Short mmCIF file of C-alpha atoms in Angstrom, two decimals:
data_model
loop_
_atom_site.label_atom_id
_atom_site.label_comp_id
_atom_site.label_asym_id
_atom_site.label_seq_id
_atom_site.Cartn_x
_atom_site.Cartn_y
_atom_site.Cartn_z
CA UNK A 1 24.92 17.88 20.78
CA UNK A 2 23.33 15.95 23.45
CA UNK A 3 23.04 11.99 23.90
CA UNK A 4 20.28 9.91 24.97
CA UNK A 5 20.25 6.04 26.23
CA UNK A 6 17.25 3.34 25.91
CA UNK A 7 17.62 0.25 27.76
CA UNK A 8 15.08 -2.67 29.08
CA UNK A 9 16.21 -3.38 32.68
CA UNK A 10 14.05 -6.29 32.53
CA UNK A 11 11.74 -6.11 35.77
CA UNK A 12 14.76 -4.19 37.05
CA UNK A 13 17.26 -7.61 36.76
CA UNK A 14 19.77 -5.72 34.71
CA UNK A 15 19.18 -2.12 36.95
CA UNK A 16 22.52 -2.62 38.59
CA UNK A 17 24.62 -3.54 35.78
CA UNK A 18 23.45 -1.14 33.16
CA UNK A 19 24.17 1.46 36.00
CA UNK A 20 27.24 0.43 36.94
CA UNK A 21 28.09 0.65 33.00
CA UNK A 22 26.79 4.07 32.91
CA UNK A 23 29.09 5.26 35.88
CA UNK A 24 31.78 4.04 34.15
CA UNK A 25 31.20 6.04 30.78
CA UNK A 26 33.40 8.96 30.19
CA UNK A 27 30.38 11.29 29.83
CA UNK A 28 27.01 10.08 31.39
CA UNK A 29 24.05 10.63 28.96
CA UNK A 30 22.18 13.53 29.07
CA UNK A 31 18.90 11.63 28.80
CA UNK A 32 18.25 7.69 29.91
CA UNK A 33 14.96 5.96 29.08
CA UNK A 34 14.66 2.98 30.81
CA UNK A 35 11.84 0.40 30.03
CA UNK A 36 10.79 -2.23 32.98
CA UNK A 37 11.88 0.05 35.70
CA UNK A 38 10.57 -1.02 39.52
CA UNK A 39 8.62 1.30 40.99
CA UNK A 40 9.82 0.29 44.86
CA UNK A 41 13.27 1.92 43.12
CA UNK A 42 11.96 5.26 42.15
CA UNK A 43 12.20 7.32 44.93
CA UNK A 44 15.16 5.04 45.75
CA UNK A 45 17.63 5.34 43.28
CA UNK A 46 20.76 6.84 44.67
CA UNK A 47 22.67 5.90 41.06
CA UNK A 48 20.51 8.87 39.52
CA UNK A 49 20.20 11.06 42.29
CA UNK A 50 23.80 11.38 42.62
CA UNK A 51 24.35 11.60 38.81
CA UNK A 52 22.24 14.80 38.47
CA UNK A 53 19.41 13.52 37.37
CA UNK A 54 15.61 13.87 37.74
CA UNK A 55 13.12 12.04 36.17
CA UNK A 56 9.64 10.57 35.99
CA UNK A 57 7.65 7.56 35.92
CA UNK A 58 4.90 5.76 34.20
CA UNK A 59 3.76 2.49 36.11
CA UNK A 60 2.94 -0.58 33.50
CA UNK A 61 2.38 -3.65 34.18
CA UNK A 62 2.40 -5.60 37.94
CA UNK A 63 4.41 -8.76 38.57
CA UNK A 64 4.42 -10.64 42.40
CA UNK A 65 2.91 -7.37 43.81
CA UNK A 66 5.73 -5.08 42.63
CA UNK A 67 5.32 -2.61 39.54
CA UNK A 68 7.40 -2.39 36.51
CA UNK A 69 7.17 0.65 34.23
CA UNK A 70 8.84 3.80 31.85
CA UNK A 71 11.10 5.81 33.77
CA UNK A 72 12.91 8.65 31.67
CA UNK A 73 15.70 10.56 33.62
CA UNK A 74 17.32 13.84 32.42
CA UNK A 75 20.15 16.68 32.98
CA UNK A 76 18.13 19.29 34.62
CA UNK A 77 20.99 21.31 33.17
CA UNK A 78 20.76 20.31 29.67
CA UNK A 79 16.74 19.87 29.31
CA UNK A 80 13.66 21.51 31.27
CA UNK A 81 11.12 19.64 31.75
CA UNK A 82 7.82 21.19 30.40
CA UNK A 83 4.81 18.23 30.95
CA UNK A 84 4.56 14.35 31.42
CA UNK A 85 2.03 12.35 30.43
CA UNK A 86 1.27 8.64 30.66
CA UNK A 87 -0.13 6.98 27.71
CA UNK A 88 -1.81 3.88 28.98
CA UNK A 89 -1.76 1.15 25.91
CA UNK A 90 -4.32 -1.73 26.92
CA UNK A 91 -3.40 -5.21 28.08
CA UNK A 92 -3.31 -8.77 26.46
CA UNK A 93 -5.28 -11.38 28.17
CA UNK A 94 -2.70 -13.90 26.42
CA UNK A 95 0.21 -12.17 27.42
CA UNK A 96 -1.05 -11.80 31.10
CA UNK A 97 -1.85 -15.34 31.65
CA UNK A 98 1.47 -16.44 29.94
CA UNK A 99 3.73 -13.88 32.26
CA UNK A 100 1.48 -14.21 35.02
CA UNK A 101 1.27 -10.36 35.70
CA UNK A 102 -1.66 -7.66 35.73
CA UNK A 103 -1.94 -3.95 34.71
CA UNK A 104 -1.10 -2.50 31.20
CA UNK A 105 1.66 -1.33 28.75
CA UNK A 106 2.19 2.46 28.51
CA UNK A 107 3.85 5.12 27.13
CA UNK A 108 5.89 8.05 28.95
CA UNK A 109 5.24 11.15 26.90
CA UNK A 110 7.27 13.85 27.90
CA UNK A 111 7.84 17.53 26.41
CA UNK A 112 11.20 19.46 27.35
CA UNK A 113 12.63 22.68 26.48
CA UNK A 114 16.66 22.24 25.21
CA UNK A 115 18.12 25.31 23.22
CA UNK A 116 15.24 27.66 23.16
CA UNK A 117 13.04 24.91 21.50
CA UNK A 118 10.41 22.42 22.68
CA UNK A 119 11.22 18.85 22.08
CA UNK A 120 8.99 15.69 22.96
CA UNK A 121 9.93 12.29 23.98
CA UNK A 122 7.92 9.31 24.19
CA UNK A 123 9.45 6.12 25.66
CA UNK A 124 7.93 3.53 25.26
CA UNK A 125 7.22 -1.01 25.96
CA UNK A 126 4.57 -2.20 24.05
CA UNK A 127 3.08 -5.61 24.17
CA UNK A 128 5.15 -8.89 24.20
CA UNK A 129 2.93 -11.29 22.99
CA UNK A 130 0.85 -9.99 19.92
CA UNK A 131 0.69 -9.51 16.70
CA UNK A 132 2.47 -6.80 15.04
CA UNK A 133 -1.21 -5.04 13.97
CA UNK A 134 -1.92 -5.02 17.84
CA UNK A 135 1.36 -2.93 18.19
CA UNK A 136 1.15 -0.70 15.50
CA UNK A 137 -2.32 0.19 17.04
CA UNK A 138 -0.83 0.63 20.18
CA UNK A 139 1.81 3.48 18.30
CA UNK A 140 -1.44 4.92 16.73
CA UNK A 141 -2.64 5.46 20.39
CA UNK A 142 0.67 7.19 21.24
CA UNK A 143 0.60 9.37 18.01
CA UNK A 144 -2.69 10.53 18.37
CA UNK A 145 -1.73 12.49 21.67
CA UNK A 146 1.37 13.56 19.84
CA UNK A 147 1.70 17.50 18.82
CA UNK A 148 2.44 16.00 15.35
CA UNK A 149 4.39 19.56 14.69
CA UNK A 150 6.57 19.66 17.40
CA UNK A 151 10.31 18.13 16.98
CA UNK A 152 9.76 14.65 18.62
CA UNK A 153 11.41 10.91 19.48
CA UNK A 154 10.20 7.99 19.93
CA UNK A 155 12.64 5.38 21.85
CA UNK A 156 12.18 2.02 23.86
CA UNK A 157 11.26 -1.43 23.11
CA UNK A 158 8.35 -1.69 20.69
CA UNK A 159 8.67 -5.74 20.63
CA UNK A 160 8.55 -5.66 16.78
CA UNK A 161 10.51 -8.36 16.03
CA UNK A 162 12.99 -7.64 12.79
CA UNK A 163 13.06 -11.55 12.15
CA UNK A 164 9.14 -10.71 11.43
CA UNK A 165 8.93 -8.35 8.84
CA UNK A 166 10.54 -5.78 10.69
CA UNK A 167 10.23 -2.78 8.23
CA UNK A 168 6.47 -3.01 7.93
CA UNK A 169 7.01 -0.70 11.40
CA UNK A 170 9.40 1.50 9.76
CA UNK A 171 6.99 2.23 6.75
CA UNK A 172 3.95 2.50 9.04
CA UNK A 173 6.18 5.37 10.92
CA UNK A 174 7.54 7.14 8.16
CA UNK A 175 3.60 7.51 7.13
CA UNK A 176 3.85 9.61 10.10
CA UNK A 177 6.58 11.86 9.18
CA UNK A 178 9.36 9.99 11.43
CA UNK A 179 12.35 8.16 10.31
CA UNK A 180 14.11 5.29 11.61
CA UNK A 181 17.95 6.32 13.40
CA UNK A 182 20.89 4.14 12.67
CA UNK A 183 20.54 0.78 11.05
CA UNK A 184 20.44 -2.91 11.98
CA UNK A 185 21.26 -3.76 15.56
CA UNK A 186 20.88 -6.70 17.32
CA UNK A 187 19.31 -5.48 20.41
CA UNK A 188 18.04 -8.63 22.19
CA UNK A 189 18.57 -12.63 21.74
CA UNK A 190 16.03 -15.27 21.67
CA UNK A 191 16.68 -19.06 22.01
CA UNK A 192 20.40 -18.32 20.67
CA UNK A 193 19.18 -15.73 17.70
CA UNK A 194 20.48 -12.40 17.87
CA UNK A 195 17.40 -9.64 16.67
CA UNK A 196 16.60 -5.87 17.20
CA UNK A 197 13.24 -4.97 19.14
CA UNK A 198 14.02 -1.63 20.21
CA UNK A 199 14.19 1.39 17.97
CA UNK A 200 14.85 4.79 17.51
CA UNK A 201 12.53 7.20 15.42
CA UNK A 202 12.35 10.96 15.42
CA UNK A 203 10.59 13.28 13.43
CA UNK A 204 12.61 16.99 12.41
CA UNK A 205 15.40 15.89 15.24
CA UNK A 206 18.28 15.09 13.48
CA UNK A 207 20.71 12.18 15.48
CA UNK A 208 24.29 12.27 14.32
CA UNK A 209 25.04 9.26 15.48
CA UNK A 210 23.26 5.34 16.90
CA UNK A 211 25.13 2.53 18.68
#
């Protein structure tokens, strides 16, 4: 059984206390997938070099000269790393001009090798300020470089508000052959209401457990 975290460090604001959280765990995931990471931290992350872990990392989007994208980090032990890819997932002019930063959303696509098998991984920040057709495209970009036979997840924060009519992104997924992991969680809070935005889908990788 392995274990895999997904977390938004927010432009890297919540780096240090999600780490420090993670130290304190009684086993350290074997995978973390963290959305918003800062670039200047990459090479400069002594929190995952001395935990074991190597990673890689797909720049995004660029706020007061510094970069912010999808880092996933793994057990070298548990997983072997096989490719990487970045998926780049277009901009919004609106969102750009209302956040004030440049550059695009993307996608980390990454295929290991755990158990014998190949696995894929694709973590994942898609746009902020759009409507839920824009994001769904953005998935369709991501699927379409997808080996659609290979056991695969997709994690991170997808920004599909379940206040909205959250399970029209669980149908348009399961038209894909993945299904949703775990149920409801409130995942992040906007002026006071509590709401999920990140998910959890895989496709012929069963997950014993979400919290």
């Amino acid at each position: 059984m392995y274990d895999l975290l997904s977390y938004n460090v927010q432009y890297g604001k919540k780096l240090g206390k999600i780490n420090k959280w993670i130290k304190q765990l009684p086993q350290q995931p074997n995978m973390i997938c963290y959305q918003e990471y800062p670039e200047d931290q990459v090479n400069d992350t002594n929190f995952l070099k001395s935990s074991g872990y190597k990673y890689e990392f797909a720049p995004a989007v660029v706020k007061r000269d510094k970069t912010f994208g999808q880092l996933t980090a793994h057990r070298p032990g548990k997983f072997t790393l096989i490719s990487t890819k970045k998926i780049d997932l277009g901009v919004s002019n609106f969102e750009k001009k209302v956040f004030r930063h440049s550059g695009q959303r993307s996608a980390l696509l990454s295929i290991f090798k755990v158990d014998g098998r190949e696995i894929m991984i694709v973590n994942l920040h898609l746009l902020v300020l759009a409507m839920h057709s824009r994001r769904r495209s953005q998935i369709e970009m991501i699927t379409k470089e997808m080996d659609m036979e290979m056991p695969a997840l997709i994690v991170g924060d997808f920004n599909y508000s379940s206040l909205i009519v959250g399970k029209g992104l669980a149908r348009f997924l399961r038209a894909k052959g993945f299904l949703p992991a775990g149920g409801r969680f409130a995942t992040h809070r906007i002026f006071g209401v509590r709401h999920q935005v990140d998910y959890i889908f895989q496709r012929n990788c069963p997950i014993l457990e979400v919290k």
